[in-house]
Short mmCIF file of C-alpha atoms in Angstrom, two decimals:
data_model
loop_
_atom_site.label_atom_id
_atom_site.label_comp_id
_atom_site.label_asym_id
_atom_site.label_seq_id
_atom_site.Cartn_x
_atom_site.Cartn_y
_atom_site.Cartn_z
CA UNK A 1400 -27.07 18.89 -41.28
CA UNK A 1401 -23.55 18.98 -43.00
CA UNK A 1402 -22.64 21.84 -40.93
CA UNK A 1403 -23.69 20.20 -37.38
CA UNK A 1404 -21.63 17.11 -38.57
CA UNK A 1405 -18.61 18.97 -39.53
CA UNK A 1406 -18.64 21.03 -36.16
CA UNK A 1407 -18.85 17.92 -34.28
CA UNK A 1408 -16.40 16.26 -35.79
CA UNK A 1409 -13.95 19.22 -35.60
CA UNK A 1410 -14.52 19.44 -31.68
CA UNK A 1411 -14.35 15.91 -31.21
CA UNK A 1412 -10.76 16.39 -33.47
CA UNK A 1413 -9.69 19.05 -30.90
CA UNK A 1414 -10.14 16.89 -28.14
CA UNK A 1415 -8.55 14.32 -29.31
CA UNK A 1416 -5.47 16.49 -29.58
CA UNK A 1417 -5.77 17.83 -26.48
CA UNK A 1418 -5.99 14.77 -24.64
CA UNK A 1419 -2.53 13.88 -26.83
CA UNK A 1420 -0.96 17.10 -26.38
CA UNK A 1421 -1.47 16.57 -22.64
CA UNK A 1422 0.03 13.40 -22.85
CA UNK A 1423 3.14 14.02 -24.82
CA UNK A 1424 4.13 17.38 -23.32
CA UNK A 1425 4.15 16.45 -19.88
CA UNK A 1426 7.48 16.62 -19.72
CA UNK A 1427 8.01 20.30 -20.86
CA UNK A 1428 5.39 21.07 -17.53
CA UNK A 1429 6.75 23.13 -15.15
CA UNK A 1430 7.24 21.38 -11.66
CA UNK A 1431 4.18 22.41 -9.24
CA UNK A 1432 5.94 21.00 -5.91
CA UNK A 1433 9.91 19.48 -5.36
CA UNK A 1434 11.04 17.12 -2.66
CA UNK A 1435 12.99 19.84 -0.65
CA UNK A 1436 10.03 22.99 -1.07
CA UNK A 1437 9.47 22.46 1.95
CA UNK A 1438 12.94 22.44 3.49
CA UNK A 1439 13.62 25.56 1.44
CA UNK A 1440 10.73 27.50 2.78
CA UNK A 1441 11.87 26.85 6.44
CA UNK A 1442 9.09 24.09 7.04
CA UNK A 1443 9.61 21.41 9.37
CA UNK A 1444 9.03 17.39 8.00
CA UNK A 1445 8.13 14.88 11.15
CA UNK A 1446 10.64 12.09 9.45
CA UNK A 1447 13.80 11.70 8.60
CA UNK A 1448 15.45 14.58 6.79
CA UNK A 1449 17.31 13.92 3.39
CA UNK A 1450 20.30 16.54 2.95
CA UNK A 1451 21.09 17.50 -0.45
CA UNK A 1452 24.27 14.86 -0.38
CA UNK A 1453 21.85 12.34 0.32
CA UNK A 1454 19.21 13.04 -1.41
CA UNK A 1455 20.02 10.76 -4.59
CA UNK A 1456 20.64 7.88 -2.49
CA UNK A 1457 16.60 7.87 -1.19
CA UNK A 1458 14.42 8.41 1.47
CA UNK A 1459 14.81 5.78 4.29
CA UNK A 1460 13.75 2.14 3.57
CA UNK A 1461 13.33 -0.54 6.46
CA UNK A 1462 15.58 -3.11 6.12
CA UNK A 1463 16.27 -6.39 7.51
CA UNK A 1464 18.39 -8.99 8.27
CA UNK A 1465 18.70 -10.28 5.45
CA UNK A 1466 19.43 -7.20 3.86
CA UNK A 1467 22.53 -6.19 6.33
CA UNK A 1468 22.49 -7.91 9.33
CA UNK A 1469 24.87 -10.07 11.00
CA UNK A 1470 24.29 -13.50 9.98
CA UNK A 1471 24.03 -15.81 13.44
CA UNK A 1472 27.47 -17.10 14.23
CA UNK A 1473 29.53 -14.55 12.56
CA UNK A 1474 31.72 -12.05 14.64
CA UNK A 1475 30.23 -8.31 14.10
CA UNK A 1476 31.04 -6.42 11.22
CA UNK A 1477 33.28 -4.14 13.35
CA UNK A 1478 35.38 -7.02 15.01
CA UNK A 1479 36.19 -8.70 11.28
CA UNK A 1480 39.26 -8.20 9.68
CA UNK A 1481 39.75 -6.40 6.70
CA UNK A 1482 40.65 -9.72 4.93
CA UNK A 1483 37.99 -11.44 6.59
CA UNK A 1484 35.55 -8.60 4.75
CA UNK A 1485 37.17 -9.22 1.42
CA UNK A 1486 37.15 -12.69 1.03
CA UNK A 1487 33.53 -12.59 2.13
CA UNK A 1488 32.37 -10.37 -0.67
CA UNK A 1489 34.83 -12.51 -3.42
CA UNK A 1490 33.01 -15.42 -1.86
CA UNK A 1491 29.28 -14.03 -2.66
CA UNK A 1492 30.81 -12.03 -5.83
CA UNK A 1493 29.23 -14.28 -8.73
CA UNK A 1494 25.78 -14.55 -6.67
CA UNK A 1495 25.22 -10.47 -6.43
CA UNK A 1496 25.66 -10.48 -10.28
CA UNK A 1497 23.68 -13.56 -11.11
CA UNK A 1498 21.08 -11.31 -8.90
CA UNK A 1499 21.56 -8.05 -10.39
CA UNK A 1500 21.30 -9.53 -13.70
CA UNK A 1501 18.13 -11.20 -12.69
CA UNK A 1502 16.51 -8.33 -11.14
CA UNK A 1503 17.44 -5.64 -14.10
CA UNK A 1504 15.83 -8.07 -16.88
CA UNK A 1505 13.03 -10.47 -15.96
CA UNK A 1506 12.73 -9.77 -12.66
CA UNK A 1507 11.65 -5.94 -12.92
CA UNK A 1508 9.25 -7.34 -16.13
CA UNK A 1509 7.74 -9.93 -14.02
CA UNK A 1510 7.17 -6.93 -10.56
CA UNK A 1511 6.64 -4.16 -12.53
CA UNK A 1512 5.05 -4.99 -16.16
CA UNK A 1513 2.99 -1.62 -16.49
CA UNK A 1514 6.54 -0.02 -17.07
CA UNK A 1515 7.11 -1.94 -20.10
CA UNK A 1516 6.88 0.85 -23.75
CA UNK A 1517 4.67 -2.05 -25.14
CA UNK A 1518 1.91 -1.79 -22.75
CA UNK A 1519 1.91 1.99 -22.25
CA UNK A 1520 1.25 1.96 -26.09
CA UNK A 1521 -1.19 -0.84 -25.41
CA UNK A 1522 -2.84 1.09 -23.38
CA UNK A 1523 -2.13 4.46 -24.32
CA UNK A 1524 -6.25 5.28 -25.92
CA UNK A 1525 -7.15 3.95 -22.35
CA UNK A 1526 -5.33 6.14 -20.60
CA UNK A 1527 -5.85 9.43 -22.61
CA UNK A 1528 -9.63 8.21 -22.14
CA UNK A 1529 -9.26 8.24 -18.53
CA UNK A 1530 -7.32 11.72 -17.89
CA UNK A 1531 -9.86 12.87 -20.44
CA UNK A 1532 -12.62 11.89 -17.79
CA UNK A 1533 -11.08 12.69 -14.91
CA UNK A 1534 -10.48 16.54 -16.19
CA UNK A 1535 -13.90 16.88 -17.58
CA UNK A 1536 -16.14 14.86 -14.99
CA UNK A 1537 -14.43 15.76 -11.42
CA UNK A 1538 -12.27 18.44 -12.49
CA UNK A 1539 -9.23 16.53 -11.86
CA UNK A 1540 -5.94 18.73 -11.70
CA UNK A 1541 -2.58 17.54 -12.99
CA UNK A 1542 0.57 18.42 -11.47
CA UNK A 1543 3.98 17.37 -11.82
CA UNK A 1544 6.44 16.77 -8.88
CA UNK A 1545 9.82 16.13 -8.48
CA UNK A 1546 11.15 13.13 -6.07
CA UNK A 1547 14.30 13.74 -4.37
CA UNK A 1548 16.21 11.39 -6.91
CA UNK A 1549 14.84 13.38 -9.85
CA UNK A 1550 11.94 11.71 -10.75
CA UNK A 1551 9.31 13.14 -11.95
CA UNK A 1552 6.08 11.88 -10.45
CA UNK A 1553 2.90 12.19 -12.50
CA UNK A 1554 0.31 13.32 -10.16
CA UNK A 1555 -3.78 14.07 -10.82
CA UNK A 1556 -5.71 15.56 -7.78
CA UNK A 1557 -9.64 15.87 -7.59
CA UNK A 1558 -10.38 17.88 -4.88
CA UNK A 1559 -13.91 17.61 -2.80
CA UNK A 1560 -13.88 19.59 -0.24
CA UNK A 1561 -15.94 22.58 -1.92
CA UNK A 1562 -18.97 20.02 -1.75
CA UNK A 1563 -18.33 17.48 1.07
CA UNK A 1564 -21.05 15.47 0.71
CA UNK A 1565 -23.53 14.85 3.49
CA UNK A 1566 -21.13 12.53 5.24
CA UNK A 1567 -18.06 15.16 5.04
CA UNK A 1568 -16.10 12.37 2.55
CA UNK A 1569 -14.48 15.06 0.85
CA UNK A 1570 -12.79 16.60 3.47
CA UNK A 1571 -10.74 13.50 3.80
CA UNK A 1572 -8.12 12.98 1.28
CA UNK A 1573 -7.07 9.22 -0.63
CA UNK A 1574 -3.97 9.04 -1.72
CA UNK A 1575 -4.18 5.95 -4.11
CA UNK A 1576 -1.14 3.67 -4.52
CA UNK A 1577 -1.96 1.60 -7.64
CA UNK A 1578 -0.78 -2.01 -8.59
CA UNK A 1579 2.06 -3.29 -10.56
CA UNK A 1580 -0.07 -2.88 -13.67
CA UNK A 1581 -2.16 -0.23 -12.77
CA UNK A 1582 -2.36 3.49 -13.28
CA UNK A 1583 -4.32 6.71 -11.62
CA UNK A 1584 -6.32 7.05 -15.12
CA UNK A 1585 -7.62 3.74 -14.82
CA UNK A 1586 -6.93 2.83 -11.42
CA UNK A 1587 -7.83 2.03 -8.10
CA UNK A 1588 -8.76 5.49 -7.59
CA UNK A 1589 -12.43 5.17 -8.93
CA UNK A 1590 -13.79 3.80 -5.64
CA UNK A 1591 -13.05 6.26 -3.32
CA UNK A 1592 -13.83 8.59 -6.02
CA UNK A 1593 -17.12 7.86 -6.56
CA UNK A 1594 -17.84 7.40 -2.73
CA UNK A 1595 -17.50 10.93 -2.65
CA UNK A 1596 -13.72 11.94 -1.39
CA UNK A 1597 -11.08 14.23 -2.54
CA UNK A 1598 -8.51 12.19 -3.95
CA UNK A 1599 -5.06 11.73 -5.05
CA UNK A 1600 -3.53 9.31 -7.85
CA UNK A 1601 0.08 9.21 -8.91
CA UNK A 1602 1.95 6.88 -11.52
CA UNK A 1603 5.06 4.75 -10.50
CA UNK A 1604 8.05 5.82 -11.53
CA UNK A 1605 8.46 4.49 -15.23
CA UNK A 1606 4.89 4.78 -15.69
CA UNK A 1607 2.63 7.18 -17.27
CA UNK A 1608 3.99 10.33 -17.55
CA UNK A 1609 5.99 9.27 -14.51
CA UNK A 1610 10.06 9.55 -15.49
CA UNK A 1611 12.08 6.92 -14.05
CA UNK A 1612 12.81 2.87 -13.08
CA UNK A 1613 10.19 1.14 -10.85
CA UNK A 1614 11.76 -0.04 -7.83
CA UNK A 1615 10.87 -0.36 -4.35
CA UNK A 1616 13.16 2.48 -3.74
CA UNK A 1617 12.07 4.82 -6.42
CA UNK A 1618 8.89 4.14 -5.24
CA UNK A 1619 9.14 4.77 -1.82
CA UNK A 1620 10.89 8.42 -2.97
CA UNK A 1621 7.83 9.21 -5.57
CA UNK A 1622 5.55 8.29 -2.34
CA UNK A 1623 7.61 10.43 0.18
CA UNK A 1624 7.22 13.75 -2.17
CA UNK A 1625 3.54 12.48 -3.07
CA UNK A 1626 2.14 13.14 0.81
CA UNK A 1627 4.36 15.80 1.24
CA UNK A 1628 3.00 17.73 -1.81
CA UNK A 1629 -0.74 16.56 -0.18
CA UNK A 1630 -0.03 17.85 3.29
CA UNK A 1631 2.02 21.01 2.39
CA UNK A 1632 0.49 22.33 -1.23
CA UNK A 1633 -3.16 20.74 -1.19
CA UNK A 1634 -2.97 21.68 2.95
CA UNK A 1635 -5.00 18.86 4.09
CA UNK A 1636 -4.42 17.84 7.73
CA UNK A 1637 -2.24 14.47 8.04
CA UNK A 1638 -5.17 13.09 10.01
CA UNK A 1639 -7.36 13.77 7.07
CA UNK A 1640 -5.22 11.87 4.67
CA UNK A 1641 -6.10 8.12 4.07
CA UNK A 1642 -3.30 6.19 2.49
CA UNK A 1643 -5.09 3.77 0.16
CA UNK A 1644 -2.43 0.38 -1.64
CA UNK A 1645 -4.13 -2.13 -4.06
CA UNK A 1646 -1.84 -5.22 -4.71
CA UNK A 1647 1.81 -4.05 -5.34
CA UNK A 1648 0.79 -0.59 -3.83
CA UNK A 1649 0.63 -2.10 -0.34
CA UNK A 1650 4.52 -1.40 -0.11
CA UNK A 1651 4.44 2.40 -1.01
CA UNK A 1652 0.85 2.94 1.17
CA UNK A 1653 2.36 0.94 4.10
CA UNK A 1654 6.06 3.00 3.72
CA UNK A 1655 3.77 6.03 4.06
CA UNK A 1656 1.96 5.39 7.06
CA UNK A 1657 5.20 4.29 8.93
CA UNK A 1658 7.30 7.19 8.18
CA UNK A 1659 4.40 9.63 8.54
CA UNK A 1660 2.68 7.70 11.68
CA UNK A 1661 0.31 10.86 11.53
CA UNK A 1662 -1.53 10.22 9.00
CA UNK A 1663 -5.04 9.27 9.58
CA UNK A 1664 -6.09 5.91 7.98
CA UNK A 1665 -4.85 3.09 6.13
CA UNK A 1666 -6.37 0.88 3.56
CA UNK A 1667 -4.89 -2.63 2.11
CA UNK A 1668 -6.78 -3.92 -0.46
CA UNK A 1669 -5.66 -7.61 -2.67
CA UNK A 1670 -2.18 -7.00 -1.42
CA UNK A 1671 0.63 -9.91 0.46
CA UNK A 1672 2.73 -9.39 3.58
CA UNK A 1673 5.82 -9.81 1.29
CA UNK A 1674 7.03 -10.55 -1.82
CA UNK A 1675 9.22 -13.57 -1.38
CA UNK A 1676 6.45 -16.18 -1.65
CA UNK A 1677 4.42 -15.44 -4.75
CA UNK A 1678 7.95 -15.24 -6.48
CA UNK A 1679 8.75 -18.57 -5.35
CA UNK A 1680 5.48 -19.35 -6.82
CA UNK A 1681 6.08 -18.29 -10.23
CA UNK A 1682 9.83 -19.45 -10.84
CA UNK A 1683 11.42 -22.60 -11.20
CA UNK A 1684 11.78 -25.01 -7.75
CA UNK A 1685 15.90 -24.54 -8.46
CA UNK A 1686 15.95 -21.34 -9.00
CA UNK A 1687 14.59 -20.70 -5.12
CA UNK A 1688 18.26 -19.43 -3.39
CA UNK A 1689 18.80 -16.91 -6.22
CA UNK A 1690 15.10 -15.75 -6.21
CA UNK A 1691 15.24 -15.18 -2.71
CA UNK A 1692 18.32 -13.24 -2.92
CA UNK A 1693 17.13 -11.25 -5.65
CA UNK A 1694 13.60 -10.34 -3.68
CA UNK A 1695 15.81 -9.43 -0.89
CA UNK A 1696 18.35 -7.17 -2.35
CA UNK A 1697 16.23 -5.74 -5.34
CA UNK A 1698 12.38 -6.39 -4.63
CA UNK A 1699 12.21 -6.58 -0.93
CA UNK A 1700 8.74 -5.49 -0.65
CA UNK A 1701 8.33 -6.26 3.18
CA UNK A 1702 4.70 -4.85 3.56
CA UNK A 1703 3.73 -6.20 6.98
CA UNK A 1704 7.39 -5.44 8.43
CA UNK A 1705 6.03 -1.87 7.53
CA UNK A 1706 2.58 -2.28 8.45
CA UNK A 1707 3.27 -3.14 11.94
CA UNK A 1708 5.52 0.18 12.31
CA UNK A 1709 2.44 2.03 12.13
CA UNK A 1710 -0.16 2.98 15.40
CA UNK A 1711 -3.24 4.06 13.30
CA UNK A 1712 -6.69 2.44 12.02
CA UNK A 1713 -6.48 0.13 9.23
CA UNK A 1714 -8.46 -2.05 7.24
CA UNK A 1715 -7.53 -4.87 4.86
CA UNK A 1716 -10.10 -5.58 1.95
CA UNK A 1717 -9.39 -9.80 1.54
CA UNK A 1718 -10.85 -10.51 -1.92
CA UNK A 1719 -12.05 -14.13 -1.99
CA UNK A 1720 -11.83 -14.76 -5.58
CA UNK A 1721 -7.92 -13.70 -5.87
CA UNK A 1722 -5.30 -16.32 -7.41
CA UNK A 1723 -2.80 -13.40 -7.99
CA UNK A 1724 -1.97 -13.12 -3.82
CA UNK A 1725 -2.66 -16.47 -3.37
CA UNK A 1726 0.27 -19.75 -2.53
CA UNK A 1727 -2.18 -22.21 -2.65
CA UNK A 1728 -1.29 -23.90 -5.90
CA UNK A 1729 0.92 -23.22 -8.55
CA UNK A 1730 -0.04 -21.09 -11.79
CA UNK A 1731 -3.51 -23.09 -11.23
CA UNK A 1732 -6.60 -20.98 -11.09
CA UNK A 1733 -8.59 -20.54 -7.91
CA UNK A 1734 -11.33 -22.79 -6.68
CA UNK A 1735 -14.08 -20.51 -5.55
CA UNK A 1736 -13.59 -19.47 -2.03
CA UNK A 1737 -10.50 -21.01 -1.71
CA UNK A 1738 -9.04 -18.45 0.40
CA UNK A 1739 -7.06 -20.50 2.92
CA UNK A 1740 -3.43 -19.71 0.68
CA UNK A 1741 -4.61 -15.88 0.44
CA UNK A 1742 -1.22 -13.82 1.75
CA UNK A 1743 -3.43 -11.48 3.15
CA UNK A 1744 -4.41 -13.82 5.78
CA UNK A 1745 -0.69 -13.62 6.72
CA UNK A 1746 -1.34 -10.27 6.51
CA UNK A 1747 -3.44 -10.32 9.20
CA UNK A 1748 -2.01 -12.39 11.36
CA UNK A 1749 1.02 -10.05 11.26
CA UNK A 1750 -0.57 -7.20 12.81
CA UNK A 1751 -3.05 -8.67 15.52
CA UNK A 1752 0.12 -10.27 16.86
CA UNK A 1753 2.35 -7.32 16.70
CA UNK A 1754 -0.85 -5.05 18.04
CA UNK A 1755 -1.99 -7.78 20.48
CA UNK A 1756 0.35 -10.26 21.67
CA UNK A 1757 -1.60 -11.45 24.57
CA UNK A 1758 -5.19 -12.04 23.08
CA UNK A 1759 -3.08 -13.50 20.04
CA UNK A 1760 -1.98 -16.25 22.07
CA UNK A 1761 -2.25 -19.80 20.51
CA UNK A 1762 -6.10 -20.09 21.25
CA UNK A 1763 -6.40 -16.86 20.01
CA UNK A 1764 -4.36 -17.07 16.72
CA UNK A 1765 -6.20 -20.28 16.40
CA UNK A 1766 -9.49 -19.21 16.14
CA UNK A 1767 -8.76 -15.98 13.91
CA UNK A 1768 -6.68 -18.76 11.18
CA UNK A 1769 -10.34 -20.68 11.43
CA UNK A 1770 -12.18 -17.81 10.65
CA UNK A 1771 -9.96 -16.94 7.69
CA UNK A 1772 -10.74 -20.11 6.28
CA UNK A 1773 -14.13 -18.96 5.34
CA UNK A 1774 -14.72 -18.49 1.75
CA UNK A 1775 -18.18 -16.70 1.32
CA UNK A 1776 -19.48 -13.73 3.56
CA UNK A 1777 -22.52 -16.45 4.66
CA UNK A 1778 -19.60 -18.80 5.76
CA UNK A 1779 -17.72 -15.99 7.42
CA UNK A 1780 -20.59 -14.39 9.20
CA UNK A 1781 -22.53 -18.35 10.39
CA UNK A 1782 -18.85 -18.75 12.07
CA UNK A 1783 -19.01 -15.30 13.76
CA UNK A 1784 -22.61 -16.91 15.25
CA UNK A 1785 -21.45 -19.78 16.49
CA UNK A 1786 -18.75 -18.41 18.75
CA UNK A 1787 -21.34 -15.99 20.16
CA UNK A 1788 -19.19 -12.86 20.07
CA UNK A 1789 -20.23 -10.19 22.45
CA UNK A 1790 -18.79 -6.66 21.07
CA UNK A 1791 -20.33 -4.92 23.21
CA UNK A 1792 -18.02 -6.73 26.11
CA UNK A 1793 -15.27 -6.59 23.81
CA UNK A 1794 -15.35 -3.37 23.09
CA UNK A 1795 -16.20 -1.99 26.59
CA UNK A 1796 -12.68 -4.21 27.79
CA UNK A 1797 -10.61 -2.12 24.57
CA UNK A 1798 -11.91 1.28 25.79
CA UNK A 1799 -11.23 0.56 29.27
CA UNK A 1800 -7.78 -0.72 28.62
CA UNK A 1801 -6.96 2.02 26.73
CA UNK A 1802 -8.46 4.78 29.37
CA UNK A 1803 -5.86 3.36 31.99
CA UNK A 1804 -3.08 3.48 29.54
CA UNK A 1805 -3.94 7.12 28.46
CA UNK A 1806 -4.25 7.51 31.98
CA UNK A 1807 -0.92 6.43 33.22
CA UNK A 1808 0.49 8.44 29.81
CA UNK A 1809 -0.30 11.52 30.60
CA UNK A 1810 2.03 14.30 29.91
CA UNK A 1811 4.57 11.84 28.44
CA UNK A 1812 5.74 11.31 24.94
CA UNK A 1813 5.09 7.36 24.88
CA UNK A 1814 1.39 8.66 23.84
CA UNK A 1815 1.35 8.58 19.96
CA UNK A 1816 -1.19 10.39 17.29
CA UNK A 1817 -2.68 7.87 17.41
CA UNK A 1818 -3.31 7.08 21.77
CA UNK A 1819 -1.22 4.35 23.66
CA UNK A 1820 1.37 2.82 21.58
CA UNK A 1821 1.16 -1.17 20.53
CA UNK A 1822 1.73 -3.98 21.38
CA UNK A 1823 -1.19 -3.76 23.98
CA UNK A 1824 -1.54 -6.23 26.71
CA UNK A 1825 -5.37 -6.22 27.05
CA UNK A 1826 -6.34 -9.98 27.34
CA UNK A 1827 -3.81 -11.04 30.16
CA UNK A 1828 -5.75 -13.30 32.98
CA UNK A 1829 -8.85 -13.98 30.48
CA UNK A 1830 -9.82 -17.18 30.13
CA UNK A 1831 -9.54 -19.28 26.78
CA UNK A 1832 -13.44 -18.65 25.18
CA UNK A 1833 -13.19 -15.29 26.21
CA UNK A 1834 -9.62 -14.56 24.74
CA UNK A 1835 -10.70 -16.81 21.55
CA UNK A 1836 -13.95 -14.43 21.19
CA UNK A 1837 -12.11 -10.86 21.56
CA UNK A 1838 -9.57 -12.16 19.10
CA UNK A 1839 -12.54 -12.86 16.44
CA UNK A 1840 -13.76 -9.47 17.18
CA UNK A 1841 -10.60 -8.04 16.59
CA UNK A 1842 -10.31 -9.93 13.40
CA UNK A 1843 -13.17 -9.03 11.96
CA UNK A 1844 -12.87 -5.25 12.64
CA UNK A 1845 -9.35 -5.37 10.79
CA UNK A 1846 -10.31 -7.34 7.83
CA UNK A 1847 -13.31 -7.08 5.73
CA UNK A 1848 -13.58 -9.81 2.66
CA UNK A 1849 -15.01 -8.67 -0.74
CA UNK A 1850 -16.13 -11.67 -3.56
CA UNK A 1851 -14.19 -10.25 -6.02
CA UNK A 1852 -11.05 -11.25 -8.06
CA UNK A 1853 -7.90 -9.36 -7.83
CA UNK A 1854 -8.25 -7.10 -10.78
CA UNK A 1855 -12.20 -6.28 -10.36
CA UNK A 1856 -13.08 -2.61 -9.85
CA UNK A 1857 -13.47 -2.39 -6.13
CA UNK A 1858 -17.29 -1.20 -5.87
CA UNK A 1859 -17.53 2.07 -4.17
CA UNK A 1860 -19.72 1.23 -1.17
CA UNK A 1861 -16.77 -1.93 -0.84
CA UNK A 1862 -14.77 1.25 0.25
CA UNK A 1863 -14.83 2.04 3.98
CA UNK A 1864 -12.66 3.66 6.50
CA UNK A 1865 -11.13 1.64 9.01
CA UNK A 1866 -12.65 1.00 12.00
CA UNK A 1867 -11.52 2.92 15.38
CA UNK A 1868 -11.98 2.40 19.04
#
């Protein structure tokens, strides 16, 4: 009996220092995949090239306005003076440092905590725990990449498509964009896991055995290297890739999907249309001109600017119980079903008006901000009743709308991966009830709501593909 003890206690020992040894010696890894592989090998990339000069700068972001466009009013850039340009950047001098100073103390604590030492110690049995299960249960395979600013991106791929499943879920890929907080050992990733699909997790720069800084930028360059290693090293098909963002991860999943329009699916779940608000929410009232400034020039995490950039199926997973996305009070906790301050609603919104303009039109928009107001799935779905949607007209009016435009498209490059590009005009001439119903419809198709708070494991039959005409 001694014996049996002692041997179990010596392999349980050894495990333990695996699981430690493949924590701590990440680093000394050699790199399985680098930014520019591809570029080296003579391959071909369908966005915007980085050249080595450029490389340390980052991939492309989109950027507004606010962050370097003429103000209203002002003469353009080219037309000012150089004395006009100097005394304009003297002028804003002490706000960009109030901002940077800002940004590179609380500000990156309060966007980005999981980068802090204290909670990767925190949580460092949790995560050895979860690579440990990963490795052992669905033979999850680490790899290290390198981002084009010399990050190096802790990756962990479990790969289906040796047994599919008898709905063929593991021929499609996930790549899982995690949270502020979260990480691929104990992440998001366990719903489309355990649903059945080949998936792939990755850690924020800063986190996990990630090297780095968290930053919208950083991120964006671990993502960019992320679905290239997927599509050129794993060799799955860009429309067998689903891009999957929980919370924070909405910016990197929704970066993705605009600058590789290809890809086949995307999936927002618990996550805002942009950053801006829920900072206001947090910080002091007089403290709102240099918050905004420092979202814009250090945090701008502009997810439905990027959403709407890209032509494919996606869903949004609205979780009903979630005060962390939510405006409607401050620091109070969330009445149940009070969903009405929810920035996924905005979300929403966002896209059926950039996608459909003319069913979106105030009756339209109206109806669809009713709807959201429901708080339970028996609310959601006795609303649905009572406006006595036909889908079967509304989706016979889509298909046909979309026939003539493939039609008239033929040949032509205006015809996208993903069919006619948006906005569409289907829902000129219709009258108000039927323009009101086909906006419902189309509400409902793009948004699912789950009765969940923000950080509850997503249940893996909650996970779905998006819907497609």
């Amino acid at each position: 009996m001694c014996v049996i003890c002692f041997v179990k206690a010596l392999v349980h020992v050894f495990k333990i220092y695996l699981t430690a040894s493949y924590t701590y010696t990440f680093r000394s890894w050699p790199v399985a995949f680098r930014w520019d592989d591809v570029r080296a090998a003579g391959g071909s990339s369908s966005h915007r090239a980085l050249t080595c000069a450029a490389a340390a700068a980052g991939v492309w972001l989109l950027r507004d306005e606010a962050l370097g466009g003429d103000a209203l009013g002002r003469p353009p850039r080219g037309v000012r003076s150089q004395a006009q340009c100097l005394l304009q950047q003297l002028r804003g001098l002490p706000g960009h440092l109030a901002s940077y100073a800002l940004a590179h103390s609380l500000g990156r604590w309060l966007v980005y905590p999981g980068s802090l030492s204290l909670m990767r110690r925190v949580l460092l049995p949790l995560l050895q725990h979860g690579q440990e299960r990963l490795v052992e249960r669905y033979h999850g395979r680490r790899a290290k990449l390198v981002a084009c600013d010399g990050n190096e991106i802790d990756t962990m791929f479990m790969d289906r498509r040796q047994d599919p499943g008898s709905q063929g879920h593991g021929l499609r890929l996930v790549i899982c964009c995690e949270g502020n907080a979260g990480f691929y050992e104990m992440g998001c990733l366990s719903a489309p896991l355990e649903a059945g699909y080949s998936v792939l997790g990755w850690n924020h720069p800063g986190f996990g055995g990630s090297t780095g800084v968290p930053s919208p930028q950083h991120d964006a360059n671990a993502m960019d290297v992320v679905v290239q290693y997927a599509l050129h090293c794993l060799h799955f098909s860009p429309a067998h890739v689903v891009v999957y963002g929980w919370s924070v991860g909405g910016f990197t999943a929704t970066w993705a999907t605009m600058t590789y329009p290809g890809l086949g699916a995307l999936v927002l779940d618990a996550t805002f249309d942009d950053l801006v608000p829920l900072a206001l929410k947090v910080m002091p009232h007089s403290w709102k001109g240099l918050v905004v400034r420092t979202v814009r020039e250090h945090f701008n995490l502009n997810v439905a600017e990027q959403l709407c950039c890209y032509p494919g199926p996606v869903l949004l997973l609205r979780r009903t119980q979630d005060d962390v996305v939510s405006t409607s009070g401050r620091l109070r906790p969330l009445s149940p079903g009070g969903v009405e301050g929810n920035r996924g609603n905005e979300l929403l919104l966002r896209l059926l008006e950039h996608r459909y303009p003319a069913v979106m039109a105030p009756e339209g928009r109206s109806v669809v901000i009713r709807w959201l107001r429901a708080g339970s799935l028996a609310q959601e779905a006795a609303f649905y009743a009572r406006c006595r949607v036909d889908e079967k007209w509304c989706l016979a009016l889509l298909r046909s709308y979309r026939a003539r435009c493939e039609e008239g498209l033929q040949g032509e490059e205006a015809q996208g991966p993903h069919g006619p590009a948006f906005p569409w005009l289907v829902g000129q001439g219709l009258s108000s009830r039927r323009r009101r119903r086909l906006a419902l419809f189309l509400a409902r198709k793009h948004l699912k709501n789950v009765e969940a708070t923000h950080f509850s494991p997503l249940e893996p039959e909650e996970f779905q593909l998006p819907w497609g005409l």
